[in-house]
Structure formats: structure tokens, C-alpha cells
Coordinates of C-alpha atoms in Angstrom, one line a residue:
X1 CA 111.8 30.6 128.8
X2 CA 109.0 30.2 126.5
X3 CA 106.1 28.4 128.4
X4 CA 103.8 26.1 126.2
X5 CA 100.7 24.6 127.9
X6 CA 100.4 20.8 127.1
X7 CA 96.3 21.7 126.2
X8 CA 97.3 23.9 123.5
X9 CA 99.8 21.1 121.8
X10 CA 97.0 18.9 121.7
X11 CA 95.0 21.3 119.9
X12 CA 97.5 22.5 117.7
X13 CA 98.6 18.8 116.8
X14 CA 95.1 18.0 115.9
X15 CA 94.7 21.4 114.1
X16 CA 97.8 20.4 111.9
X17 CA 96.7 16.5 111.5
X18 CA 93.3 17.6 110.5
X19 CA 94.5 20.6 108.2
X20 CA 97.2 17.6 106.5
X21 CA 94.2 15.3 106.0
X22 CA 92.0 18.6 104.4
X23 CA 95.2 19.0 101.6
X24 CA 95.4 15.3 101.2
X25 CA 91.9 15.0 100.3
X26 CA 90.9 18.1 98.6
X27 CA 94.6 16.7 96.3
X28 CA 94.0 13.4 95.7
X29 CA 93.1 13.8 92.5
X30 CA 96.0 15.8 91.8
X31 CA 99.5 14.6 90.6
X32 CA 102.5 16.9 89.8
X33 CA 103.8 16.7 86.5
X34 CA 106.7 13.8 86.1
X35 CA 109.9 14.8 84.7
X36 CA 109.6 12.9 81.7
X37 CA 106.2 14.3 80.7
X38 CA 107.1 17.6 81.2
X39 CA 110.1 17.1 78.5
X40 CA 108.0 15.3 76.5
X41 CA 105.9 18.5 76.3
X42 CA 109.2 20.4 75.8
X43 CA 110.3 18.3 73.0
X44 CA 107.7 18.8 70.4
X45 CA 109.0 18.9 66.7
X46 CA 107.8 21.1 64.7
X47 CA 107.7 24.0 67.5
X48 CA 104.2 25.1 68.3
X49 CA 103.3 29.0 68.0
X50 CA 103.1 28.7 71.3
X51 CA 102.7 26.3 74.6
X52 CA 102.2 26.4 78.0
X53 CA 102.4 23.8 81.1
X54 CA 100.0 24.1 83.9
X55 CA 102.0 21.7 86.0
X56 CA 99.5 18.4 86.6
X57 CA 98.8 15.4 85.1
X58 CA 96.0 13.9 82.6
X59 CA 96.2 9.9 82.7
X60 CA 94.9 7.8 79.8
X61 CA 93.3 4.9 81.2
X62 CA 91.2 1.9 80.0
X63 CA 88.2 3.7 81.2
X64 CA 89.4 6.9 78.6
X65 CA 87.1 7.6 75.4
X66 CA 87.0 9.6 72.4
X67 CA 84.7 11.9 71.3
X68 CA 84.2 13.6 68.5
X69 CA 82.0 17.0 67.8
X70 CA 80.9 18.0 64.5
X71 CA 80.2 15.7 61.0
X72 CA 81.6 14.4 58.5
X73 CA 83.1 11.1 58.0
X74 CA 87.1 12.4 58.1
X75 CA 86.5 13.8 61.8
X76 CA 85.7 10.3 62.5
X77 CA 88.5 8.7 60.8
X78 CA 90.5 10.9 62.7
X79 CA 89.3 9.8 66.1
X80 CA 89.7 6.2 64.6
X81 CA 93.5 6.8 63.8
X82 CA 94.1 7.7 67.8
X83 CA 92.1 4.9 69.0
X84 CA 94.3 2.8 66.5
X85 CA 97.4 4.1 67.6
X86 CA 96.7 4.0 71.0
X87 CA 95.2 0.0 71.4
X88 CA 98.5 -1.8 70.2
X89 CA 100.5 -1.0 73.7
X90 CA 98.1 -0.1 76.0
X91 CA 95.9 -2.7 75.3
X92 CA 92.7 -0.2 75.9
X93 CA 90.0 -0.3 73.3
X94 CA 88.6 3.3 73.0
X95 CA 85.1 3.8 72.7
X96 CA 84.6 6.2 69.8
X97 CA 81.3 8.1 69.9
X98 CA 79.7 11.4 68.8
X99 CA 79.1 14.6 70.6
X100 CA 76.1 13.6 72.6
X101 CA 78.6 12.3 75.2
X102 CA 81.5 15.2 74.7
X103 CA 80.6 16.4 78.8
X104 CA 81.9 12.8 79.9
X105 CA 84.8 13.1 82.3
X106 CA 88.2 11.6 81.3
X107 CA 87.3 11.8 77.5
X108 CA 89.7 12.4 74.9
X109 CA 87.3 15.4 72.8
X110 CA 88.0 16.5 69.1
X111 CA 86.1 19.2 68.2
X112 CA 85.2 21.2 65.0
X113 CA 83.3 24.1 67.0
X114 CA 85.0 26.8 67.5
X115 CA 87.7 27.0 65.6
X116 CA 89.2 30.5 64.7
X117 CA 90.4 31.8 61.6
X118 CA 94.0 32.6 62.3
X119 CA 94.3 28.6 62.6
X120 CA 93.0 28.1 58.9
X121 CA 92.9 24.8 57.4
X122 CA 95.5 23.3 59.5
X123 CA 96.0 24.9 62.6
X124 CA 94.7 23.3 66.0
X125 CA 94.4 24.3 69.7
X126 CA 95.0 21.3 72.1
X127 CA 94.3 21.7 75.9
X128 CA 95.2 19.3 78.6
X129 CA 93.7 19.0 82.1
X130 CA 93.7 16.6 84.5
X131 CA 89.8 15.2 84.0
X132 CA 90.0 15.6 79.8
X133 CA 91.9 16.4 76.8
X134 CA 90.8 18.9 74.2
X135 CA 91.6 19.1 70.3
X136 CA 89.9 22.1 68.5
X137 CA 90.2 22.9 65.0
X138 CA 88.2 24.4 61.8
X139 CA 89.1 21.0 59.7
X140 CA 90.0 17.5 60.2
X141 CA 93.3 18.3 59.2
X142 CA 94.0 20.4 61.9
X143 CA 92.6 17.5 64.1
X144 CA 94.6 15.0 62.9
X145 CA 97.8 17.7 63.1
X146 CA 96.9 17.6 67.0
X147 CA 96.8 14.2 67.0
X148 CA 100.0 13.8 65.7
X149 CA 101.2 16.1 68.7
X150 CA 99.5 14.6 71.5
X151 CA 101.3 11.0 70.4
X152 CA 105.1 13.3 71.0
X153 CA 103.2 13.9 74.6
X154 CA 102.2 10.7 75.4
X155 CA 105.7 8.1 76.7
X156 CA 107.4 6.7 73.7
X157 CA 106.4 3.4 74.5
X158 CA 102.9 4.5 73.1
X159 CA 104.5 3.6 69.8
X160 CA 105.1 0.2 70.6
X161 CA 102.8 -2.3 68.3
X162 CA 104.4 -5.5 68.7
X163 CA 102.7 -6.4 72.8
X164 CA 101.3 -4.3 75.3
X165 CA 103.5 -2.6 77.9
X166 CA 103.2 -1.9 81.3
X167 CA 103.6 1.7 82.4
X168 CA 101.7 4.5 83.4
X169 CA 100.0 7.2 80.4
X170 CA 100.7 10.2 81.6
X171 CA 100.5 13.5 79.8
X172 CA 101.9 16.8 81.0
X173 CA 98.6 19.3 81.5
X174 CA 98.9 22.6 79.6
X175 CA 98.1 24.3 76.5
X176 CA 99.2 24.7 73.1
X177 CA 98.2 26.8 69.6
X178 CA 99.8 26.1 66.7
X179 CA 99.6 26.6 62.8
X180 CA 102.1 26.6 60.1
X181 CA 104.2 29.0 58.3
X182 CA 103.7 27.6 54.8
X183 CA 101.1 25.5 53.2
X184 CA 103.7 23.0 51.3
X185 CA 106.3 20.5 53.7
X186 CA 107.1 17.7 52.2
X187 CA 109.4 15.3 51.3
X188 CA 110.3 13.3 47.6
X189 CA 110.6 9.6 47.3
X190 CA 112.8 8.5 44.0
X191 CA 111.2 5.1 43.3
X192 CA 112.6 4.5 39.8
X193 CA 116.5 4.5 40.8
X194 CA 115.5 1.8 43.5
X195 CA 111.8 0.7 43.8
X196 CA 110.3 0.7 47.1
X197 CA 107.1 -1.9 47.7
X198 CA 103.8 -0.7 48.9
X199 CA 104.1 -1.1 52.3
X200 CA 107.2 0.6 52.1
X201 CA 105.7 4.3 50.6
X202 CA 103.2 3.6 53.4
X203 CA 106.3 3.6 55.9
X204 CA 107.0 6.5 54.5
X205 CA 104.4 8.8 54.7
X206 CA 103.9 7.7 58.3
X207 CA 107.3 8.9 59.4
X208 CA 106.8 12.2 57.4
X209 CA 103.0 12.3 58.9
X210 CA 104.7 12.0 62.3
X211 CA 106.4 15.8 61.7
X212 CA 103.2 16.9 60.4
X213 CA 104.8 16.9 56.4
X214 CA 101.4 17.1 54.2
X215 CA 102.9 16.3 50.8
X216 CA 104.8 12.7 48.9
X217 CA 105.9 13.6 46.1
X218 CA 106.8 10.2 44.0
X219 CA 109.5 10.4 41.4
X220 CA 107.9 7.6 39.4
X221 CA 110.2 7.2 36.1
X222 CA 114.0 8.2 35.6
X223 CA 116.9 6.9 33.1
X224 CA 116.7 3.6 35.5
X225 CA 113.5 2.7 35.5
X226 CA 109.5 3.3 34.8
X227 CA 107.1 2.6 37.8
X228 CA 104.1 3.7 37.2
X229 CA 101.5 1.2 35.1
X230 CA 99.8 3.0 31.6
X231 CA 97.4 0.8 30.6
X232 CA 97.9 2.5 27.2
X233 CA 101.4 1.9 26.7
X234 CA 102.1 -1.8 28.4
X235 CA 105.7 -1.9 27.6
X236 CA 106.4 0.8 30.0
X237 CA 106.5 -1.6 32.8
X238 CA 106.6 -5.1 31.1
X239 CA 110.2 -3.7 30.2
X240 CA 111.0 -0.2 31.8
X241 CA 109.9 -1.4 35.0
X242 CA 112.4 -4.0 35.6
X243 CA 115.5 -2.4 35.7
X244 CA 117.3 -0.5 38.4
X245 CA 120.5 0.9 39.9
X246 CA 123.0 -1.8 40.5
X247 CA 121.3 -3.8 37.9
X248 CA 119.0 -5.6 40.3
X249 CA 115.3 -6.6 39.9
X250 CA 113.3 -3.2 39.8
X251 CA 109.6 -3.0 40.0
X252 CA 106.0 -1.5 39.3
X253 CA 103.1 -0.3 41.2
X254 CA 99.5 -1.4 38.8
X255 CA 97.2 1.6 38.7
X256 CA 95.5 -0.8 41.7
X257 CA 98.3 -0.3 43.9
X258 CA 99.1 3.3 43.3
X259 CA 95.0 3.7 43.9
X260 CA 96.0 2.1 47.5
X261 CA 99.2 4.0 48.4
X262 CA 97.1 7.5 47.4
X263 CA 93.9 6.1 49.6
X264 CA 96.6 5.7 52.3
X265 CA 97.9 8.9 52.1
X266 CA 94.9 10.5 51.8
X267 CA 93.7 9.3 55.2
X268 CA 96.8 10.9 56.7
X269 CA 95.7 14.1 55.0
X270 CA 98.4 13.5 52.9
X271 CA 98.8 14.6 48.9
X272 CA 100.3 12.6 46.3
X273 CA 102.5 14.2 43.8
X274 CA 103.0 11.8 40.8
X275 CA 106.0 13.0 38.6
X276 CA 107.1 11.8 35.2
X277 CA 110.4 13.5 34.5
X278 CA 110.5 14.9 30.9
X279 CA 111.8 15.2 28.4
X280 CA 115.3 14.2 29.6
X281 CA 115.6 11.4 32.4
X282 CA 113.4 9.3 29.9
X283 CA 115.6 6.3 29.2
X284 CA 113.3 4.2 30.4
X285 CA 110.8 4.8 28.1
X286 CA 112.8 4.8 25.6
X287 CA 113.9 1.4 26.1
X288 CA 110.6 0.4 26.8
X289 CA 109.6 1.5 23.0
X290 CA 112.1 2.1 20.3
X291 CA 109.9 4.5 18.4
X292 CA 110.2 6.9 20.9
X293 CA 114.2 7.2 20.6
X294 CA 115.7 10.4 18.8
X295 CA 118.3 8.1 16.8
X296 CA 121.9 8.1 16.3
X297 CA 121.5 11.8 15.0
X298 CA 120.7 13.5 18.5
X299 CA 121.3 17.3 18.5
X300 CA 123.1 17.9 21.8
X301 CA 123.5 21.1 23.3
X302 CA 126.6 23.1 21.7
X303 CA 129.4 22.6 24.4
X304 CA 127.8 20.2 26.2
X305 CA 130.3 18.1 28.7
X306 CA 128.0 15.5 28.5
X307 CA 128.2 14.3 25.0
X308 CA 129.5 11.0 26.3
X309 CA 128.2 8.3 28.2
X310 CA 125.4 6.5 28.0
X311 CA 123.4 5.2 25.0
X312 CA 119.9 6.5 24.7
X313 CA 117.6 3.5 24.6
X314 CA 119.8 0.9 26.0
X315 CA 119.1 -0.3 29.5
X316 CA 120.6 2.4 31.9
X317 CA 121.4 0.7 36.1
X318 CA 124.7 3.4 36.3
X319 CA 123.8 6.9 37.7
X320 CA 124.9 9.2 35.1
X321 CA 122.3 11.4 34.1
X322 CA 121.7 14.2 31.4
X323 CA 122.0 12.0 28.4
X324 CA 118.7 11.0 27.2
X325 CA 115.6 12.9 25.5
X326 CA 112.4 12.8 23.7
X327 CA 112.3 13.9 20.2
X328 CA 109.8 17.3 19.3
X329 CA 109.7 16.4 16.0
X330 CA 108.3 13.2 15.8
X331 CA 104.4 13.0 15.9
X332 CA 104.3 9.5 18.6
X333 CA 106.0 11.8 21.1
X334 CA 103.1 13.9 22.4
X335 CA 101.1 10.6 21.3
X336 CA 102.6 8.8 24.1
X337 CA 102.8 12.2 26.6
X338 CA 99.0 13.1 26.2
X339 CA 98.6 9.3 27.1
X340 CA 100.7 9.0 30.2
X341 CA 99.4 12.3 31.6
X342 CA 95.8 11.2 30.8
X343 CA 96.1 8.6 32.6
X344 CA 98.3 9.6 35.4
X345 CA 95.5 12.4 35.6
X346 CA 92.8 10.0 35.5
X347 CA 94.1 8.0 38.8
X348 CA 95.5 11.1 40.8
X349 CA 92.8 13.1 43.2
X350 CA 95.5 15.8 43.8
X351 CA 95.5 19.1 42.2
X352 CA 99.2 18.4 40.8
X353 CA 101.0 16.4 37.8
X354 CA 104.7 17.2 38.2
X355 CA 106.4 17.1 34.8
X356 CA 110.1 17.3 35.6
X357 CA 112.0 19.1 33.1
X358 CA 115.7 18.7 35.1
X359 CA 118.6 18.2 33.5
X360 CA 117.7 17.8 29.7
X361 CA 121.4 18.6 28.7
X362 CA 121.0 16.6 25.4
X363 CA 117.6 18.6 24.4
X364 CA 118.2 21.7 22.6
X365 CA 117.1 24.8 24.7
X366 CA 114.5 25.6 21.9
X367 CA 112.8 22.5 21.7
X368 CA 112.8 22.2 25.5
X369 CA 110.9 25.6 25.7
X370 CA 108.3 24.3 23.0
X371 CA 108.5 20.5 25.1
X372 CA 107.6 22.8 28.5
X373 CA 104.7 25.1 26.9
X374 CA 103.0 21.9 25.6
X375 CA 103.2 19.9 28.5
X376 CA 101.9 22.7 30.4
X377 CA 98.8 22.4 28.0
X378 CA 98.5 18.8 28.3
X379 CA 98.6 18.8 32.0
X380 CA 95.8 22.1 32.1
X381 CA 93.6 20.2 29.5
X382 CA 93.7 17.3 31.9
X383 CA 92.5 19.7 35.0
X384 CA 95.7 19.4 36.8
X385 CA 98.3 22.4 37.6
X386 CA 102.3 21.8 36.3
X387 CA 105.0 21.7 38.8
X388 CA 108.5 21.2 37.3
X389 CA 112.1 21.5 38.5
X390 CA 113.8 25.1 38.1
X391 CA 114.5 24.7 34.5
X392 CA 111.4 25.2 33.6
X393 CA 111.3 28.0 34.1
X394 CA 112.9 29.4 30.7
X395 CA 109.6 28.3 29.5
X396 CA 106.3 30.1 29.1
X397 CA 105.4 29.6 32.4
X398 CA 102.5 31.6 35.2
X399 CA 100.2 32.2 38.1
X400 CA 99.2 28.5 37.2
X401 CA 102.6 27.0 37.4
X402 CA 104.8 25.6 40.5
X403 CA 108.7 26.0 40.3
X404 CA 110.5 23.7 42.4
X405 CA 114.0 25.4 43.0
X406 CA 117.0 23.4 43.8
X407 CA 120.4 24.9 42.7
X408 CA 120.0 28.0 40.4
X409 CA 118.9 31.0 41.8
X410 CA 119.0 32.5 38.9
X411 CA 115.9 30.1 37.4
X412 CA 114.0 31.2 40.8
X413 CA 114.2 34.5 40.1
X414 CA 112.7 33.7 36.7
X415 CA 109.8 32.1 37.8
X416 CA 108.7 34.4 40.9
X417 CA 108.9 37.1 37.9
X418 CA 107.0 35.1 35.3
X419 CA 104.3 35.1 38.2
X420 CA 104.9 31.3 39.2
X421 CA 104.8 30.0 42.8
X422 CA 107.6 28.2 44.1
X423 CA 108.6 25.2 46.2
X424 CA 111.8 25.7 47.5
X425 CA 114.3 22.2 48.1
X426 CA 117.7 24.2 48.2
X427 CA 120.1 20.7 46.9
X428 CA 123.0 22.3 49.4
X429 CA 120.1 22.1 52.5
X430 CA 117.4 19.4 52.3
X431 CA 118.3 17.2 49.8
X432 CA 118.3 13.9 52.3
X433 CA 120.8 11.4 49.9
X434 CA 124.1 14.0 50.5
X435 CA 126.5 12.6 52.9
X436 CA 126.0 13.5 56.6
X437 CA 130.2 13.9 56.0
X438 CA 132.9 11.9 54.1
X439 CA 132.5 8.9 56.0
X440 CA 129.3 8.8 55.0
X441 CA 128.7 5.0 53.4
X442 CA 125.5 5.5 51.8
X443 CA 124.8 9.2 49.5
X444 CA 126.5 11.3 47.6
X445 CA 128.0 14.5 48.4
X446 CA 128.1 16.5 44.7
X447 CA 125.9 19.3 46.1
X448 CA 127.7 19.3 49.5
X449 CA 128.0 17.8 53.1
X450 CA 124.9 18.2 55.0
X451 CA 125.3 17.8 58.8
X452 CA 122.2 18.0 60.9
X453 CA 122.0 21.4 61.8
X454 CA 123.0 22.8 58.2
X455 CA 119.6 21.3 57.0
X456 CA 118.0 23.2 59.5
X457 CA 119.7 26.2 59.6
X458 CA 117.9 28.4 56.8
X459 CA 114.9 30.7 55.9
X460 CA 112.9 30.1 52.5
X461 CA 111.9 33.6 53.1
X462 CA 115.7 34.4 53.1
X463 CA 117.4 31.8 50.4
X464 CA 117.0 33.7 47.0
X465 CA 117.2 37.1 47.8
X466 CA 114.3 39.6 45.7
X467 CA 111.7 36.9 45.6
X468 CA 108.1 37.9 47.5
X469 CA 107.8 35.4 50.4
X470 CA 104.3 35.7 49.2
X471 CA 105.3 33.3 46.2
X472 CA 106.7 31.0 48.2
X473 CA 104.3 27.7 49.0
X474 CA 106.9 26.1 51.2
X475 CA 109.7 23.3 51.8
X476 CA 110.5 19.7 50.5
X477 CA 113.1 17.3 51.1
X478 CA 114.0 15.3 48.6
X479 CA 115.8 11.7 48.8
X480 CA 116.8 10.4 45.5
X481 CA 117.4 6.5 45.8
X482 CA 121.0 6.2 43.2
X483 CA 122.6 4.7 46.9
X484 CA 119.6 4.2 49.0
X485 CA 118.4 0.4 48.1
X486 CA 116.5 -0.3 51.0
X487 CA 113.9 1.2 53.9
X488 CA 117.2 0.8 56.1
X489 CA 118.7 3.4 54.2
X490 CA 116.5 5.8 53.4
X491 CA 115.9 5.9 57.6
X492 CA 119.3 6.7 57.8
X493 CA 119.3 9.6 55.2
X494 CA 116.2 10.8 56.8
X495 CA 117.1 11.0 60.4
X496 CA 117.7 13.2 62.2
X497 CA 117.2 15.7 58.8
X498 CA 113.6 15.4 58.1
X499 CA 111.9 16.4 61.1
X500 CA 114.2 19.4 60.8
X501 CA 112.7 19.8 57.3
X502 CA 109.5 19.7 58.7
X503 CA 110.0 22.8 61.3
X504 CA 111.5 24.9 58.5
X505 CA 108.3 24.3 57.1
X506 CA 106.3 24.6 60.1
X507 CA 107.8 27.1 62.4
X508 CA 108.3 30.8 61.8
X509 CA 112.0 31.5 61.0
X510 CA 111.7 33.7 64.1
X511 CA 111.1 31.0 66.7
X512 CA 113.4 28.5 65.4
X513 CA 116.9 28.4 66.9
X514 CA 119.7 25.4 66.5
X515 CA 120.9 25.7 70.2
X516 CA 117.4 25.1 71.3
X517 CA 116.0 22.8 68.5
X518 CA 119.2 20.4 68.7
X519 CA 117.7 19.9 73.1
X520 CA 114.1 18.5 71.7
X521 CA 116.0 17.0 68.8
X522 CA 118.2 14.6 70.9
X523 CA 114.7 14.0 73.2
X524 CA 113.3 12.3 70.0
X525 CA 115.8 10.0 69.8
X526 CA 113.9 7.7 72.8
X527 CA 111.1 7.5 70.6
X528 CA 112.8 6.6 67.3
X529 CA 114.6 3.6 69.0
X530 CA 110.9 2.8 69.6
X531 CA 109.9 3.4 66.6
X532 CA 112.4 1.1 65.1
X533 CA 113.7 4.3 63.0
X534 CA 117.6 3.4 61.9
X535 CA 118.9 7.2 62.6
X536 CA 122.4 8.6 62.2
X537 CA 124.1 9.9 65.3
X538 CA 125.2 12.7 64.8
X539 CA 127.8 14.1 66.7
X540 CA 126.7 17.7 66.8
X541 CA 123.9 16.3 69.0
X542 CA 123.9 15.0 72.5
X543 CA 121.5 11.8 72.7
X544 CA 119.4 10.9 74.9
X545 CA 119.5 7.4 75.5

């Protein structure tokens, strides 16, 4: 029998109460990462280059602060947008302050120093630990990119703005690098089939900022409508701008208001890409100034199936497209082009004018080569660079020029051999108004069905086989508004495609993988519900509610 004196259990027992108090002490400080945090960390959309847990906990508490180290007014701005963010349902009002204070304990520190250059322009590094967190970059974009990442880390209830809520603000403690694949994600709001308000755009580019998309592009005029104020031709708005799809009340943004939606985006480090289509989807215009129409004696193209249909200069609220056009003959044509460029030029920061130049089925292919080569004059003389739609490229284009492909390969080709970079929105995979499936209620499906995982499911790199990924600048999902009449809908269309959209752009092609993405997919859709975000449900996905 094993013989245990009574001395010895005393000691023991005090050995083992006194080494139990030693752990509990020296771990007080120490909490284990929670489930939900640690799927928060493994549900970030777009997927880092790379991230690791360390398995603890940092807590943001009312005693938290953020500081920031480096100058410049943007890193500041920055720091202002997390405090912002971060007051409405915690109810904590973050100290903001400068370096000086960057040692304190608990602070929230975005820093400019040290920054490599594999990260370039937008790349960050963000580290978590228990006593701090840590966003390094070498810009304030890269900053704010982190930013937008620690908000997926934080509980969805962080995006609550309406009252404060009670919980705990936990944050899984780790690291995680990231940088993207392409320069260019973004997304393309039509405004002249339906017009969306102010507030609305700026609804926009805060979902698209939320997926860490760094480019609106605004489709600003079509057949239905002109929405865009030029001071030098009035009409365009006192007449153009009232008319939309379904023959209800359209609308205008003053060169005030566009002013405020580009200050917006700009202080999400977002660009604004103004386009006038030309010289077909023009109607508008046309209607808006009768001098501008071609007349009764139109050349269409030979063979054309579009030779019926809609009168040019007559107001337009169908959807048919491909039936109007400017007239290259008539000397108040480039009159009214050089002015509308000017001026569009005039209240655009951006590098870009996007000129259109889709579907001109009534213009005849010579004159919409000459219409091309001089737009891409007027828009150089007015220190911009020209993006158009495919078709352009048949024209004179170069190095100068951006192609946006979306259904003939054929055009892409042409442009990545004319020397032209390209922006790649593949109609069959990105564009968000096709049906989800036929019973669909809002979209169209003339390109194709898109579920969920076929917008995600594809390389730029890969989609036009022969072009240089070089040429390449990246991704954008457009949503063209002939069926989306509200910000209801154009949720719907969205989600859960765009943030898919975004990771294309984002994520090497390598370390993207349906089976996998589809897991942190269905994680986001807690934090939409929050978010208020009207998503479709896809069935190919397994929600979490």
C-alpha cells in the first residue's frame, strides 16, 4: 500500500494552492480568444496576403485612444473616421492625438513609419495584442484600408448608429499583411436610367469602401436622362434631367452637389469617375437641344437590327438602347462636347473623364472612329486621360487610353495591342443588374444568370486569353439602374456579389477559393443585417444567422 504522510499533503496542498494563485495572477490580464472573435478574424473579405491569430484578446474600452504617427492632414482624417465609426455604439469618445503619446498602453496606433515597399500605396500591416493595436502603412490609404479591416474584427454591433449597445469589444489578437493584386476595384453607379439623391451615392461608396473598392464610377447621362449640371448648356438639366425609366420624376446633381459627393469620396480615398456616354446613348441631349439632332436623314449602320424603335430627340423612359447619335458633320457638335468636357474637367480632381462610346449602332463606324480620335483630344487638352467602353477601341487609341472590356474579346485584344490599359467588367461575371436566376424580380438577364459564386469565380489574368496581365489595371462591377429604382434595390443586386467583386480585385487568383470564400461569405451576413444591407440569400450559401 502506498503510505502518504499527512505533513506532506499539507505541503503539497499549499504548494498547489499557492502555484494556482501564481497562474491566476501572473493571467489576469489574459483572456483566451472568444469564438466569435476568432471567426471574425477568419471572415475577412477581401482575403489578406496573409494572417495569423496569437490566441488572446485586445478589448476597446472607454479608456482606449488613437494615435497617430507621421503628418499630414489625411493621416488625421483617418484616425477621425475610426473614432467616428466607433462613438455611435459604444458610446466612447476617442481621444485623437499625435505621436508624442504613441507609447500609451491600450492605444489604438496608426503609423506612417515604417512602412515597406512591397505594401506600396495601399498596402497595410495591422498587429493586435492584448495592451494595443497597430496599423502601419507608407500612405493614408493604406491606413484607412486597415481601418476598414479592423471594423470586420470588431462584433457587428460596432456598426450600429442608431443607440449605444451593450456588449463587450473584443478583438481576436494576431497579425495580418495585406496588399492588393490590382490598383483598379470598383464598382459603376447608372444614375441617368434612375437618379439616385446625394445621400444615396454617399450610401454607396460607403458599402463599396467597406470591401476596400477605391473607384465610383458615375454613369451620368444615357438615352433617359442627363445628370450632371453644364453651366454652359442649361437645358441639359432644365429638360434632360427630368426624365427617367418608367417615366417618373428624374433628377440632377448642380456642379455644388457633385463638388460634395467627390469631397465625400475623396475622404474615403475614393476616385470619382464622371462619364458622359458618346456619341450614341445621347438622347438626352438631344432632347434637351434640337440643334444637336442628326434629323430624319440618319445614316444607320448597313444591316443594322436596330433601325427601329425609338425616335431620336423625343423623350426616351423605355430601355431600348442603340438608337440615338451625335452628328460629325455639324459644327455645334464638338461646340457642345469641348463644353461639357471642359467643364466636367474643370469640377473633377481625378485623373479620368470616361467618354463612353458603347453601343453607337446608328453612328457609322467611320464617323465613330473620327468621334473617338477627337474626344480623345478634347479630353488630353483638358489634362484628363480617356477611358471608354470596348468599342473604342477600333479607334486611334494608346499608352494614354483605358479600355473597359465587357463582352467582346475580340475589342480587348485590340486595345492591349494598340498599347491601351484595360479595366476588365466581363457583362457575363460582374455586371450586378443580371438576375441572381429566373425568379429574379428585379434585373435583367440578357448577358446571363449570375449566381453568387459565378461572379466570383474568375481570373482577369485568365478572361481574354494573349493579353499581358501587365496591361491589366483591375476589376469593376457595374449596376445599371433600367430595373433598379431605389437604394433597396440596388442592395439587393449588390449583395452578396460585390464584396466578391472586391476580392477578385484584391486577392491573388491563387488564394482565392469558392469552398472557402463562400464560409467567410455567409459570416458577413450578421453584420449586413446590422448594417441594414437588403441582401439576396442565396441558396448556394449557408447563412449565418
Amino acid at each position: 500500500m502506498f503510505y502518504t504522510p499527512r505533513k506532506m499533503i499539507r505541503v503539497c496542498s499549499g504548494c498547489l494552492i499557492m502555484a494556482c494563485f501564481v497562474l491566476l495572477f501572473s493571467c489576469k490580464d489574459s483572456k483566451p480568444t472568444s469564438a466569435d472573435a476568432r471567426l471574425r478574424f477568419e471572415s475577412i473579405i477581401p482575403k489578406p496576403v496573409s494572417a495569423a491569430m496569437s490566441g488572446s484578446t485586445f478589448t476597446l474600452t472607454n479608456e482606449t485612444m488613437i494615435v497617430t504617427e507621421g503628418s499630414g492632414n489625411e493621416l488625421m482624417e483617418v484616425a477621425r473616421f475610426l473614432a467616428e465609426k466607433i462613438k455611435p455604439s459604444t458610446g466612447f469618445d476617442m481621444k485623437v492625438s499625435s505621436g508624442e503619446e504613441a507609447s500609451s498602453n491600450g492605444a489604438i496606433l496608426l503609423t506612417l513609419e515604417g512602412g515597406d515597399e512591397e505594401l506600396r500605396a495601399e498596402g497595410y500591416e495591422l498587429s493586435i495584442e492584448e495592451d494595443g493595436i497597430k496599423i502601419k502603412a507608407s500612405s493614408p490609404t493604406g491606413l484607412f484600408w486597415g481601418v476598414q479591416t479592423l471594423r470586420q474584427l470588431l462584433p457587428e454591433d460596432i456598426e450600429k448608429s442608431s443607440s449605444v449597445q451593450n456588449g463587450v469589444w473584443e478583438i481576436a489578437t494576431g497579425s495580418i499583411r495585406d496588399y492588393p493584386e490590382y490598383s483598379w476595384r470598383g464598382s459603376m453607379l447608372d444614375v441617368a436610367r434612375h437618379f439616385f439623391t446625394v445621400e444615396e451615392v454617399k450610401h454607396y461608396i460607403d458599402l463599396i469602401t467597406f470591401y476596400k473598392m477605391n473607384t465610383l464610377h458615375l454613369h451620368l447621362s444615357d438615352d433617359q436622362g442627363w445628370r450632371i449640371e453644364i453651366k454652359s448648356w442649361p437645358n441639359l438639366t432644365k429638360i434632360g434631367g427630368l426624365s427617367e425609366v418608367g417615366g417618373t420624376e428624374g433628377g440632377f446633381y448642380t456642379q455644388e452637389q457633385y463638388a460634395e459627393i467627390v469631397e465625400y469620396a475623396a475622404s474615403r480615398f475614393i476616385t470619382i469617375i464622371p462619364e458622359i456616354d458618346m456619341p450614341g446613348h445621347i438622347n438626352a441631349a438631344l432632347v434637351s437641344y434640337k440643334e444637336l439632332n442628326p434629323g430624319p436623314s440618319i445614316n444607320r449602320e448597313p444591316g443594322s437590327t436596330r433601325n427601329t424603335g425609338p425616335k431620336p430627340g423625343v423623350v426616351h423612359t423605355g430601355i431600348e438602347v442603340g438608337f440615338s447619335t451625335l452628328d460629325i458633320k455639324k459644327e455645334i457638335t464638338f461646340k457642345f462636347v469641348n463644353d461639357v468636357l471642359r467643364e466636367l474637367a474643370m469640377m473633377t480632381p481625378g485623373p479620368y473623364l470616361h467618354i463612353g462610346g458603347d453601343e453607337a449602332a446608328v453612328t457609322k463606324k467611320p464617323d465613330y472612329i473620327a468621334f473617338v480620335n477627337k474626344f480623345k483630344e478634347i479630353v488630353k487638352a483638358n489634362g484628363k486621360k480617356m477611358i471608354g467602353w470596348e468599342e473604342i477601341a477600333q479607334a486611334d487609341i494608346d499608352s494614354t487610353v483605358t479600355v473597359q472590356h465587357w463582352d467582346n474579346e475580340g475589342y480587348a485584344l485590340m486595345a492591349a495591342e494598340k498599347g491601351a490599359k484595360l479595366i476588365f467588367s466581363p457583362a457575363k461575371k460582374v455586371y450586378l443588374d443580371m438576375q441572381y436566376d429566373s425568379t429574379t424580380k428585379l434585373g435583367l438577364h440578357w448577358a446571363a444568370y449570375i449566381e453568387v459564386d459565378s461572379s466570383y469565380i474568375w481570373d482577369p489574368a485568365a478572361r481574354v486569353p494573349g493579353i499581358d496581365p501587365e496591361k491589366i489595371q483591375g476589376v469593376e462591377a457595374p449596376l445599371w439602374s433600367e430595373t433598379t429604382a431605389t437604394m433597396d434595390d440596388v442592395e439587393y443586386m449588390a449583395f452578396p456579389r460585390l464584396p466578391g467583386v472586391a476580392e477578385v480585385g484584391w486577392t491573388k487568383a491563387e488564394n482565392r477559393q469558392w469552398n472557402e470564400y463562400k464560409i467567410r461569405l455567409a459570416n458577413q451576413s450578421k453584420r449586413w443585417k446590422v448594417m441594414d444591407i437588403n441582401f439576396y440569400r442565396s441558396a448556394r450559401v449557408q447563412w449565418v444567422d
